[in-house]
mmCIF file of C-alpha atoms in Angstrom:
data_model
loop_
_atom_site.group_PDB
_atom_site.id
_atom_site.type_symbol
_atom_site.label_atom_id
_atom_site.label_comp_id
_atom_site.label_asym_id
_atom_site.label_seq_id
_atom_site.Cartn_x
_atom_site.Cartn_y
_atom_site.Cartn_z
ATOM 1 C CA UNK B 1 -13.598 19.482 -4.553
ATOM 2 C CA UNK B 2 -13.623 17.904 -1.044
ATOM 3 C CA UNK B 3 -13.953 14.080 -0.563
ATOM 4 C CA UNK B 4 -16.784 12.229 0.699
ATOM 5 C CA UNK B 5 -16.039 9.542 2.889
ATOM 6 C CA UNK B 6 -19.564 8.689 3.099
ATOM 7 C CA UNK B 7 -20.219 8.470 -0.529
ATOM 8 C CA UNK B 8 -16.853 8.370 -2.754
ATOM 9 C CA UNK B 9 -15.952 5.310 -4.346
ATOM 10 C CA UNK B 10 -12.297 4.166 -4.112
ATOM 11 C CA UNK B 11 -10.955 1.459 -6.161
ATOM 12 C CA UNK B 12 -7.353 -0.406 -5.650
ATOM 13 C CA UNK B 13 -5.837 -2.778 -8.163
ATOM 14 C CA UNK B 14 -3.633 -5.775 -7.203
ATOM 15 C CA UNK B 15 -5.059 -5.376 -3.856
ATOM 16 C CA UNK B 16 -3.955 -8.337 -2.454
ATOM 17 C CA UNK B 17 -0.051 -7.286 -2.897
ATOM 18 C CA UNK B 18 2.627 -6.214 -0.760
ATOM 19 C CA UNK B 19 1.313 -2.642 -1.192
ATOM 20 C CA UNK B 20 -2.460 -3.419 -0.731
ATOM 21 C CA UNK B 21 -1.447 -5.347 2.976
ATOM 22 C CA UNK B 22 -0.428 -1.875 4.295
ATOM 23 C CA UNK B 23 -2.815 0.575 2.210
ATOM 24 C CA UNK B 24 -5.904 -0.682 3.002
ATOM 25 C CA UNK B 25 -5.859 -0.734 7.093
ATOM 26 C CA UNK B 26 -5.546 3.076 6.351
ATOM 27 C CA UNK B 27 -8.177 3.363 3.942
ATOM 28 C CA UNK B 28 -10.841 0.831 5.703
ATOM 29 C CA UNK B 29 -11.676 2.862 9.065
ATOM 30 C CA UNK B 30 -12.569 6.143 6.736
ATOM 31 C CA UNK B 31 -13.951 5.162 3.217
ATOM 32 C CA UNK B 32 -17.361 3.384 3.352
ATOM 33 C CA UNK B 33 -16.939 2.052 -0.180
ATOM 34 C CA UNK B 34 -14.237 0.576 -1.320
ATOM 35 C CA UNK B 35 -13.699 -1.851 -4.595
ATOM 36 C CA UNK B 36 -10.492 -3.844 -4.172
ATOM 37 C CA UNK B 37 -9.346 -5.224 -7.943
ATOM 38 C CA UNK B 38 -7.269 -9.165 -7.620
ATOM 39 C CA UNK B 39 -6.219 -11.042 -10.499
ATOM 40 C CA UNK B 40 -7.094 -14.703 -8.545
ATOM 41 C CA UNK B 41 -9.806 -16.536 -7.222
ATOM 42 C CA UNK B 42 -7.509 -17.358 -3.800
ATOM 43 C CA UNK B 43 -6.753 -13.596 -4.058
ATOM 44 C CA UNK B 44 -10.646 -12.748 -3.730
ATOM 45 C CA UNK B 45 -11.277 -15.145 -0.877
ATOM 46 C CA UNK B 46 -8.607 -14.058 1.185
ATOM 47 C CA UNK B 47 -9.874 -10.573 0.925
ATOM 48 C CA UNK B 48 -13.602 -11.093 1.474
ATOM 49 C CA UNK B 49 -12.842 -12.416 4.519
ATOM 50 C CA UNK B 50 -10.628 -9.561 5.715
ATOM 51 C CA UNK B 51 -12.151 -7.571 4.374
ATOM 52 C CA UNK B 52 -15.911 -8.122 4.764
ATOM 53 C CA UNK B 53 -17.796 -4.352 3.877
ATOM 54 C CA UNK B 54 -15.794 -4.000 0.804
ATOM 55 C CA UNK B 55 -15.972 -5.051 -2.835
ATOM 56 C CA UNK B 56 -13.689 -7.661 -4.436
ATOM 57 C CA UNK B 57 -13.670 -8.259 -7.863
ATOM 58 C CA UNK B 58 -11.745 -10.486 -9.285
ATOM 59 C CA UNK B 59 -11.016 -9.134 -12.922
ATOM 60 C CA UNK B 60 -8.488 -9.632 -15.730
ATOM 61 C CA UNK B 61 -7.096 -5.954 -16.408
ATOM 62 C CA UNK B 62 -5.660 -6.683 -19.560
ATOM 63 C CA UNK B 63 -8.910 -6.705 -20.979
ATOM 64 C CA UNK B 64 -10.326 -3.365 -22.188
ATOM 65 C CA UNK B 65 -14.438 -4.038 -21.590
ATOM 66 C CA UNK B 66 -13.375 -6.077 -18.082
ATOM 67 C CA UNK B 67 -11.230 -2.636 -17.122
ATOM 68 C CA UNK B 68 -14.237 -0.261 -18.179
ATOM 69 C CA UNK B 69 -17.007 -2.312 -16.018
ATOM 70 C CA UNK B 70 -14.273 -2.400 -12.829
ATOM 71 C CA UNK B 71 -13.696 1.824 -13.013
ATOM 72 C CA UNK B 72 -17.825 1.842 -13.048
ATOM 73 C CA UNK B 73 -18.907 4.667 -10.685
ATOM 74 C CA UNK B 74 -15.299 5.106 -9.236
ATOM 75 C CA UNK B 75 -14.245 8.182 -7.823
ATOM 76 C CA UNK B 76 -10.699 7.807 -6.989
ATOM 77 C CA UNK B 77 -8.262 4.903 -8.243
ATOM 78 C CA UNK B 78 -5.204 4.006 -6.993
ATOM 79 C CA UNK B 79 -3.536 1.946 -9.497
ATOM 80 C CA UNK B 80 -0.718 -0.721 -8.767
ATOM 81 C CA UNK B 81 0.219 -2.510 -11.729
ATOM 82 C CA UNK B 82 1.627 -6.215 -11.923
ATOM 83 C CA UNK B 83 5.354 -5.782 -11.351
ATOM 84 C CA UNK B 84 7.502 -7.385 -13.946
ATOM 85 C CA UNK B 85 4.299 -8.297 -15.828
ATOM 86 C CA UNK B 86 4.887 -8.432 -20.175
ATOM 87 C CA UNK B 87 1.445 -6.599 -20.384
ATOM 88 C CA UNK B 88 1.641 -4.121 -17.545
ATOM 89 C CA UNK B 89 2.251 -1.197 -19.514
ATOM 90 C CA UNK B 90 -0.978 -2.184 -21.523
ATOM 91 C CA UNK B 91 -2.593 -2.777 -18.264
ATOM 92 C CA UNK B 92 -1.900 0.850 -17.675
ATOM 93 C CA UNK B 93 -3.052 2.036 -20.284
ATOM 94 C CA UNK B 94 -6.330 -0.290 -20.405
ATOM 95 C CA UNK B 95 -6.979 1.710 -16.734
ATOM 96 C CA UNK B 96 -6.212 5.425 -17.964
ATOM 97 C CA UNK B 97 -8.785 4.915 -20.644
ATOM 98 C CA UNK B 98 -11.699 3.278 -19.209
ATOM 99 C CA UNK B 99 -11.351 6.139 -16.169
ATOM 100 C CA UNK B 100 -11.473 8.724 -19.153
ATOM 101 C CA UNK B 101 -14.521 7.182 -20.275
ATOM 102 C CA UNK B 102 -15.949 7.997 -16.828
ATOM 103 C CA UNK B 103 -16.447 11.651 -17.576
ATOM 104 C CA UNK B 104 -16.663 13.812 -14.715
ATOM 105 C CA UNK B 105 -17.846 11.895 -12.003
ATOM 106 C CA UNK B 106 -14.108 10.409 -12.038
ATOM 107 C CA UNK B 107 -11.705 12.481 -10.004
ATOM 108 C CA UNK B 108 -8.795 11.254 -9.544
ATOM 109 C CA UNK B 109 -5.946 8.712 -10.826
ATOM 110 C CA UNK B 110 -3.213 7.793 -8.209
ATOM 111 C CA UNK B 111 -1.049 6.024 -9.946
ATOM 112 C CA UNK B 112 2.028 4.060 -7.660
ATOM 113 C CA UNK B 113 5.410 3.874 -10.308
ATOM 114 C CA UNK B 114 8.824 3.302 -9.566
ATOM 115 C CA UNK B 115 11.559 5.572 -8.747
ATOM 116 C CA UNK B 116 13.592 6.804 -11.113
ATOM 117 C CA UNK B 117 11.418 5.575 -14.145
ATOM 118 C CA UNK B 118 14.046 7.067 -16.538
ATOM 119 C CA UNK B 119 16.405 4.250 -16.530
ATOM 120 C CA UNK B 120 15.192 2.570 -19.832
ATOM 121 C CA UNK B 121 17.779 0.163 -19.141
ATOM 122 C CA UNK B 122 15.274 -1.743 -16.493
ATOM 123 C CA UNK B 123 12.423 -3.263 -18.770
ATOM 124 C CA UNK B 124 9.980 -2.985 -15.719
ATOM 125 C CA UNK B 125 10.940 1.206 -14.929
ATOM 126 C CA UNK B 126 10.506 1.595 -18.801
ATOM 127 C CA UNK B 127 7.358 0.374 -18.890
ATOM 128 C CA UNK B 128 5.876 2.454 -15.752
ATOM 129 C CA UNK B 129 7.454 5.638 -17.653
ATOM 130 C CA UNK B 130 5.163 4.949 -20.512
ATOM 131 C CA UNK B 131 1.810 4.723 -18.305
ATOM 132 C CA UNK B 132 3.484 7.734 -16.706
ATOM 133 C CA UNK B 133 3.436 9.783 -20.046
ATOM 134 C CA UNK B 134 0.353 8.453 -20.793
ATOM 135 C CA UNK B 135 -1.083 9.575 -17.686
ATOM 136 C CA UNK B 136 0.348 12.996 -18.141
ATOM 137 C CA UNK B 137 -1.005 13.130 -21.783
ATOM 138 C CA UNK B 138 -4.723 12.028 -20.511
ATOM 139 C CA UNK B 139 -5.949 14.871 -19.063
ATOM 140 C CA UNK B 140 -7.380 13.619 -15.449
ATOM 141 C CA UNK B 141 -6.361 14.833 -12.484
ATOM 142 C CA UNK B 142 -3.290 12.571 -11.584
ATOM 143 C CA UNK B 143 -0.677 11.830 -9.059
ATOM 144 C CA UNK B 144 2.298 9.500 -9.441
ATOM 145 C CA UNK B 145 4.262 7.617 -6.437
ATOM 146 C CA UNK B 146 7.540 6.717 -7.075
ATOM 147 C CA UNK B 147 8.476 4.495 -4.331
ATOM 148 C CA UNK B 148 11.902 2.202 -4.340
ATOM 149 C CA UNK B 149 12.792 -0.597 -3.063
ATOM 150 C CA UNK B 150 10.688 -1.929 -0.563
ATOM 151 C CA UNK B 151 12.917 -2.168 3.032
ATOM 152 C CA UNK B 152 10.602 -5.243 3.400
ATOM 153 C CA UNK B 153 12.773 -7.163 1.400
ATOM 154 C CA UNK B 154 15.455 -7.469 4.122
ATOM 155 C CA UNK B 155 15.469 -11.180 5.437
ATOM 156 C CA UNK B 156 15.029 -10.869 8.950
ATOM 157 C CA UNK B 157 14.367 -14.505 9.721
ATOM 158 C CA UNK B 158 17.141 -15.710 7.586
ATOM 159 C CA UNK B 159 19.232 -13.523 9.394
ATOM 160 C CA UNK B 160 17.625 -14.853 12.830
ATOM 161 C CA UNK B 161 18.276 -18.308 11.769
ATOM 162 C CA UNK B 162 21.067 -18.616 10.005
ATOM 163 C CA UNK B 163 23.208 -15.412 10.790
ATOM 164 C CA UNK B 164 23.304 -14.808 6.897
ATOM 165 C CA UNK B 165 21.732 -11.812 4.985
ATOM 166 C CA UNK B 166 21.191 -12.367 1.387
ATOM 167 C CA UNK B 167 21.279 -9.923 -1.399
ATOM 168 C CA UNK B 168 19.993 -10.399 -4.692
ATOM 169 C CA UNK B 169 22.577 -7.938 -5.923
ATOM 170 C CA UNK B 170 25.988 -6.841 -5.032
ATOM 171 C CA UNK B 171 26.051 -5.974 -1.205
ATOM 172 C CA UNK B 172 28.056 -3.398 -1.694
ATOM 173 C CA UNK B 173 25.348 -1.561 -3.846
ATOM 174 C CA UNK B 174 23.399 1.119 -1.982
ATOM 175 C CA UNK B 175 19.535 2.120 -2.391
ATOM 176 C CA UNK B 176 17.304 3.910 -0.691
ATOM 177 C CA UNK B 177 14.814 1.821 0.808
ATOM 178 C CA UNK B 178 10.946 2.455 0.866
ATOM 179 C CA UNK B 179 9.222 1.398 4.195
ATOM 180 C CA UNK B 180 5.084 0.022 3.167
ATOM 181 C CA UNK B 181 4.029 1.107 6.236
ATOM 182 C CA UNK B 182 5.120 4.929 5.167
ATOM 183 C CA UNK B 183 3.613 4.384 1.470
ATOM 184 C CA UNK B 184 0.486 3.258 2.759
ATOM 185 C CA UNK B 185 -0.352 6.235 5.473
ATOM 186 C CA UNK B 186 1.414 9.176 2.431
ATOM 187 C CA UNK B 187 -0.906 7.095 -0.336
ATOM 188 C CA UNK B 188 -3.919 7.496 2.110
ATOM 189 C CA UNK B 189 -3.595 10.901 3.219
ATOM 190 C CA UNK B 190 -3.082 11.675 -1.395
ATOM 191 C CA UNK B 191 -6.446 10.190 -1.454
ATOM 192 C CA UNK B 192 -7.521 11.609 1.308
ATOM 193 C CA UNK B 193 -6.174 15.330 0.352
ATOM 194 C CA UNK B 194 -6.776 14.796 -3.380
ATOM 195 C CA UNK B 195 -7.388 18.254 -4.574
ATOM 196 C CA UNK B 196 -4.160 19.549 -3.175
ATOM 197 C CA UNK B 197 -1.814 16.557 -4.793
ATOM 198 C CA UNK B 198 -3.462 17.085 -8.328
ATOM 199 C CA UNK B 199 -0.778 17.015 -11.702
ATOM 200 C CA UNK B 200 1.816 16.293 -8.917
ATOM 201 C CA UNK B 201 4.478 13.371 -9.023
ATOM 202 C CA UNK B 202 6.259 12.185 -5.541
ATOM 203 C CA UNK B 203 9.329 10.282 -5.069
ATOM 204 C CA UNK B 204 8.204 8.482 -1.415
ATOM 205 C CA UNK B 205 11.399 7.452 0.095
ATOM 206 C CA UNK B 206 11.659 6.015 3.182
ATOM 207 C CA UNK B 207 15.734 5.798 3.870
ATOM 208 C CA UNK B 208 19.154 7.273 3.024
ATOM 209 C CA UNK B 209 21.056 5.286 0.661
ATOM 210 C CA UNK B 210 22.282 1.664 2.364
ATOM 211 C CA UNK B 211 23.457 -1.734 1.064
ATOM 212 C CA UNK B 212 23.119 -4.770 2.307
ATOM 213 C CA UNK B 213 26.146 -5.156 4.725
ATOM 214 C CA UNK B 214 25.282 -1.722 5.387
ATOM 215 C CA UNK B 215 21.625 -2.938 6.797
ATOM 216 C CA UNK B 216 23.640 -6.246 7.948
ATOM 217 C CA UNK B 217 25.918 -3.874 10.521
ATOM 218 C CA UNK B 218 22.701 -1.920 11.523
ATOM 219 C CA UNK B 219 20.745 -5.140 12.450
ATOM 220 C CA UNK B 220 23.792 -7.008 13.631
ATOM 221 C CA UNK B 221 23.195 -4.204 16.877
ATOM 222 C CA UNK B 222 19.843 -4.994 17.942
ATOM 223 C CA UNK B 223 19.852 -8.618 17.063
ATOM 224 C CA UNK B 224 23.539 -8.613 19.313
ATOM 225 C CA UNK B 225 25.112 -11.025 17.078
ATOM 226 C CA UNK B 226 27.373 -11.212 14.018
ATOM 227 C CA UNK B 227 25.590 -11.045 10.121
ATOM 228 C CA UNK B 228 27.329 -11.451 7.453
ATOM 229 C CA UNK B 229 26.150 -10.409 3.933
ATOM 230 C CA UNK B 230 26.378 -12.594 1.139
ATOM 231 C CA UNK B 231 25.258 -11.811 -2.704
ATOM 232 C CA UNK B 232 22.924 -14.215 -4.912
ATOM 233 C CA UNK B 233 24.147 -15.370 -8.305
ATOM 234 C CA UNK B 234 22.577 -14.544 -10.907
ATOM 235 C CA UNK B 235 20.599 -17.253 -11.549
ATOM 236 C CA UNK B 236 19.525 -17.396 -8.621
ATOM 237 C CA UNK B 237 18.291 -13.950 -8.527
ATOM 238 C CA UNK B 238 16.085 -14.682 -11.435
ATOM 239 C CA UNK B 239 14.839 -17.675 -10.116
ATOM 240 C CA UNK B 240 13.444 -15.536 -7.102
ATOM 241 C CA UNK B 241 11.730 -12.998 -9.514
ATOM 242 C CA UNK B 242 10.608 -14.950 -11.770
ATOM 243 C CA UNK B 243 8.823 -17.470 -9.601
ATOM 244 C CA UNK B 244 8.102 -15.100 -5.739
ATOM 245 C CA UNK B 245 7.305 -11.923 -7.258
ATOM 246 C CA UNK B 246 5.110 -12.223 -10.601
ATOM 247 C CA UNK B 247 4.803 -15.885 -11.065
ATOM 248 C CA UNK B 248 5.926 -15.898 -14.330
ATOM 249 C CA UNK B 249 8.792 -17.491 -14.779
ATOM 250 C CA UNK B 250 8.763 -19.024 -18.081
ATOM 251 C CA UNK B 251 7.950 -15.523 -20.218
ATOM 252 C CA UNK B 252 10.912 -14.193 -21.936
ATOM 253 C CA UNK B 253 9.812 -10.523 -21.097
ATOM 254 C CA UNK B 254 9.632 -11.496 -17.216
ATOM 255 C CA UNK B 255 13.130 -13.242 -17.589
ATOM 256 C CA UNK B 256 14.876 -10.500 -19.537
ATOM 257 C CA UNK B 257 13.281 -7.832 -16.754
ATOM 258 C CA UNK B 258 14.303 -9.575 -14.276
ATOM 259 C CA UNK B 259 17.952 -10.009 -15.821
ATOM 260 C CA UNK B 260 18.240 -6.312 -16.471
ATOM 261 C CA UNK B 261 16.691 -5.381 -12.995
ATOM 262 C CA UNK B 262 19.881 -7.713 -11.511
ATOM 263 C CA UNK B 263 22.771 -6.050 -13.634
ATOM 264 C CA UNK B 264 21.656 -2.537 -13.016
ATOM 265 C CA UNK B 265 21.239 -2.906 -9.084
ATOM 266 C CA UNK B 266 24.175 -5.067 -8.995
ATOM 267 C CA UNK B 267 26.276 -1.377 -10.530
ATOM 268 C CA UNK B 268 24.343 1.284 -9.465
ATOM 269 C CA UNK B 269 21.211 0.460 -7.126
ATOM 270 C CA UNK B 270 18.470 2.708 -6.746
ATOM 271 C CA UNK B 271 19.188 6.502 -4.672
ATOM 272 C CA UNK B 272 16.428 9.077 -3.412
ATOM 273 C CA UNK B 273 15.549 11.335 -0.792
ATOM 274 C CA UNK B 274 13.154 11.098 1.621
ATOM 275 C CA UNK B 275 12.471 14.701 2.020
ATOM 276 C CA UNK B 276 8.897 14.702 -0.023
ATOM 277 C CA UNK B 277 8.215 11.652 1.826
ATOM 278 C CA UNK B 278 8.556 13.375 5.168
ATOM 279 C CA UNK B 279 7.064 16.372 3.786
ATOM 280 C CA UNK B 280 3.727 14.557 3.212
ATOM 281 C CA UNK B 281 3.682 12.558 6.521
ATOM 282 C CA UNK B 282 4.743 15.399 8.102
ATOM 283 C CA UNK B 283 7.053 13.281 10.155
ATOM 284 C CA UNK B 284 10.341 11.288 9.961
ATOM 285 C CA UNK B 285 10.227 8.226 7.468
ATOM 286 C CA UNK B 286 10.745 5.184 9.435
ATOM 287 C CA UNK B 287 13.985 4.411 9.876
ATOM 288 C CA UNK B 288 15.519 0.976 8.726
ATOM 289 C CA UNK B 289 15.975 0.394 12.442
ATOM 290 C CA UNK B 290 12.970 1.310 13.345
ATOM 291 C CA UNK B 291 11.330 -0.824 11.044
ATOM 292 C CA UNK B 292 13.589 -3.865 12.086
ATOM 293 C CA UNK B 293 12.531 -3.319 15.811
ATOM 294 C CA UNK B 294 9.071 -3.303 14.506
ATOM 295 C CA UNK B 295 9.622 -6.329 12.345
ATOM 296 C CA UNK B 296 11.153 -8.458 15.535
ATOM 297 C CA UNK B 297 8.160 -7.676 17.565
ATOM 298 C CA UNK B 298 5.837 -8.839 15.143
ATOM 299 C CA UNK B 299 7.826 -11.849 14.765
ATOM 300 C CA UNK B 300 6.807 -12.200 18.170
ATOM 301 C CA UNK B 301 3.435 -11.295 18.136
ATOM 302 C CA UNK B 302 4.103 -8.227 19.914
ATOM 303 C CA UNK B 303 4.046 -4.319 18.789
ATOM 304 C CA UNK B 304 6.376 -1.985 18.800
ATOM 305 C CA UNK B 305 5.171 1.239 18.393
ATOM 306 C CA UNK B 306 7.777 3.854 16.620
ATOM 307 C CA UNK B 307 6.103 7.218 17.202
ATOM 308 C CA UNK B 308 5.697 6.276 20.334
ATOM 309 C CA UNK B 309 9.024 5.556 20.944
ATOM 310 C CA UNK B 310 10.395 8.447 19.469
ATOM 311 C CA UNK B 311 8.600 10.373 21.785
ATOM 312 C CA UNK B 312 9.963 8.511 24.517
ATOM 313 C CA UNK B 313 13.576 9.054 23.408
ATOM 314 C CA UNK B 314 13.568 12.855 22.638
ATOM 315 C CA UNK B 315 11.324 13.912 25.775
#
């Protein structure tokens, strides 16, 4: 059941995300069609322009009939639900059925969770384990992500300007990290390789397990000056959520999430392994300095190429 480049149909929801920004420059240069799903009108615009040979459709996916019409002649899907959103287990569901009702010509549900999706405590890991199940239960050929945190989330030009790192949890709490860049090229080469990641379920990790004043000491290296790491309050953690991530900030579902997501961090944080993730790449994750070296020089509209310079430092 090879792909088709030429012919195959690939759809992405919440395209426009932090996800979508690094997926997509993978998938462009080999899939001729490609349907990218956004919940705004801004959203659609943005992505029309950058991307101009693909189809954006702007589409509410917590309605059944709307979710149907968008999985329309789809081959592949790779599914990113709202984060932190009151209906996104719903919205999972609303896309698991209306690619059932696609028969056969539907091959394949990619479906990007959270890690560690057992921790009921966290509203918005609870949620993802019920698409999960319901995923399992649907009988399509499937593949979960579990990603983590996203190492994106460091404040580099905070640090640059002020000298301060700070942590919406505990600093002392250690996660692994995930790098975009790495869940982009492994959720490519899934779609890519489809057949051979069928019924499977990844945790994509991109780091060892680091807190903030752990990343703080790391940067405070290359950057050749002093950071110091300093925690959020509360309230000021939900605040961020609420309003930067989903936009929600007045639901009580988004608030108590977000609440939840702040306590459990704040004790325990988030811990994987990146050995499937370098198993798939069939490379090294990137490294959180690597990705800080690559973050600088894009600051300065520069490139720093990794691979490259590993190759330069172990030849």
């Amino acid at each position: 059941m090879s792909v088709d480049y030429s012919k195959d149909l690939i759809l992405v929801t919440c395209a426009s995300g932090k996800q979508g920004a690094f997926l997509l420059p993978f998938l462009v240069p080999k899939w001729k069609h490609l349907r990218l799903a956004v919940n705004s009108e801004s959203s659609r615009d943005r992505l029309e322009k950058a991307y101009p040979n693909a189809e954006v459709v702007q589409v509410n996916l917590a309605e059944p009939t709307e979710c149907r019409q968008l999985l329309t002649g789809v081959t592949a899907l790779y599914h990113i639900g709202p984060p932190l959103h009151p209906h996104e287990t719903e919205i999972g569901y609303n896309m698991i059925d209306a690619a059932v009702a696609q028969g056969g010509a539907f091959k394949h549900f990619v479906f990007s969770s959270v890690l560690n999706t057992q921790i009921r405590k966290m509203l918005n890991h609870d949620g993802k384990r019920y698409v999960e199940e319901y995923l399992i239960e649907s009988g399509l050929n499937y593949t979960i992500l579990n990603p983590s945190n996203f190492t994106e989330a460091f404040p580099v030009q905070q640090a640059l300007d002020t000298g301060i790192c700070s942590s919406r949890w505990n600093v002392d709490s250690r996660s692994s990290h995930t790098c975009l860049y790495d869940l982009g090229e492994v959720s490519s080469i899934v779609l890519s390789e489809r057949q051979k990641h069928y019924l499977a379920q990844y945790q994509v990790v991109s780091t060892e397990p680091l807190s903030r004043r752990d990343q703080c000491e790391r940067a405070s290296k290359i950057l050749g000056k002093e950071l110091k790491a300093e925690a959020l309050s509360l309230d000021e953690t939900l605040g961020y959520e609420a309003n930067k991530v989903v936009g929600l900030p007045s639901h009580p579902y988004t608030v108590d999430a977000c609440r939840r997501l702040h306590l459990w961090y704040n004790y325990h944080g988030l811990l994987g392994s990146p050995n499937v993730m370098r198993w798939i790449l069939g490379r090294d994750p990137m490294s959180f300095e690597e990705w800080l070296l690559v973050r600088l020089a894009k600051l300065k509209g520069e490139e720093y190429d990794f691979l490259k310079a590993r190759k330069t430092r172990d030849s």
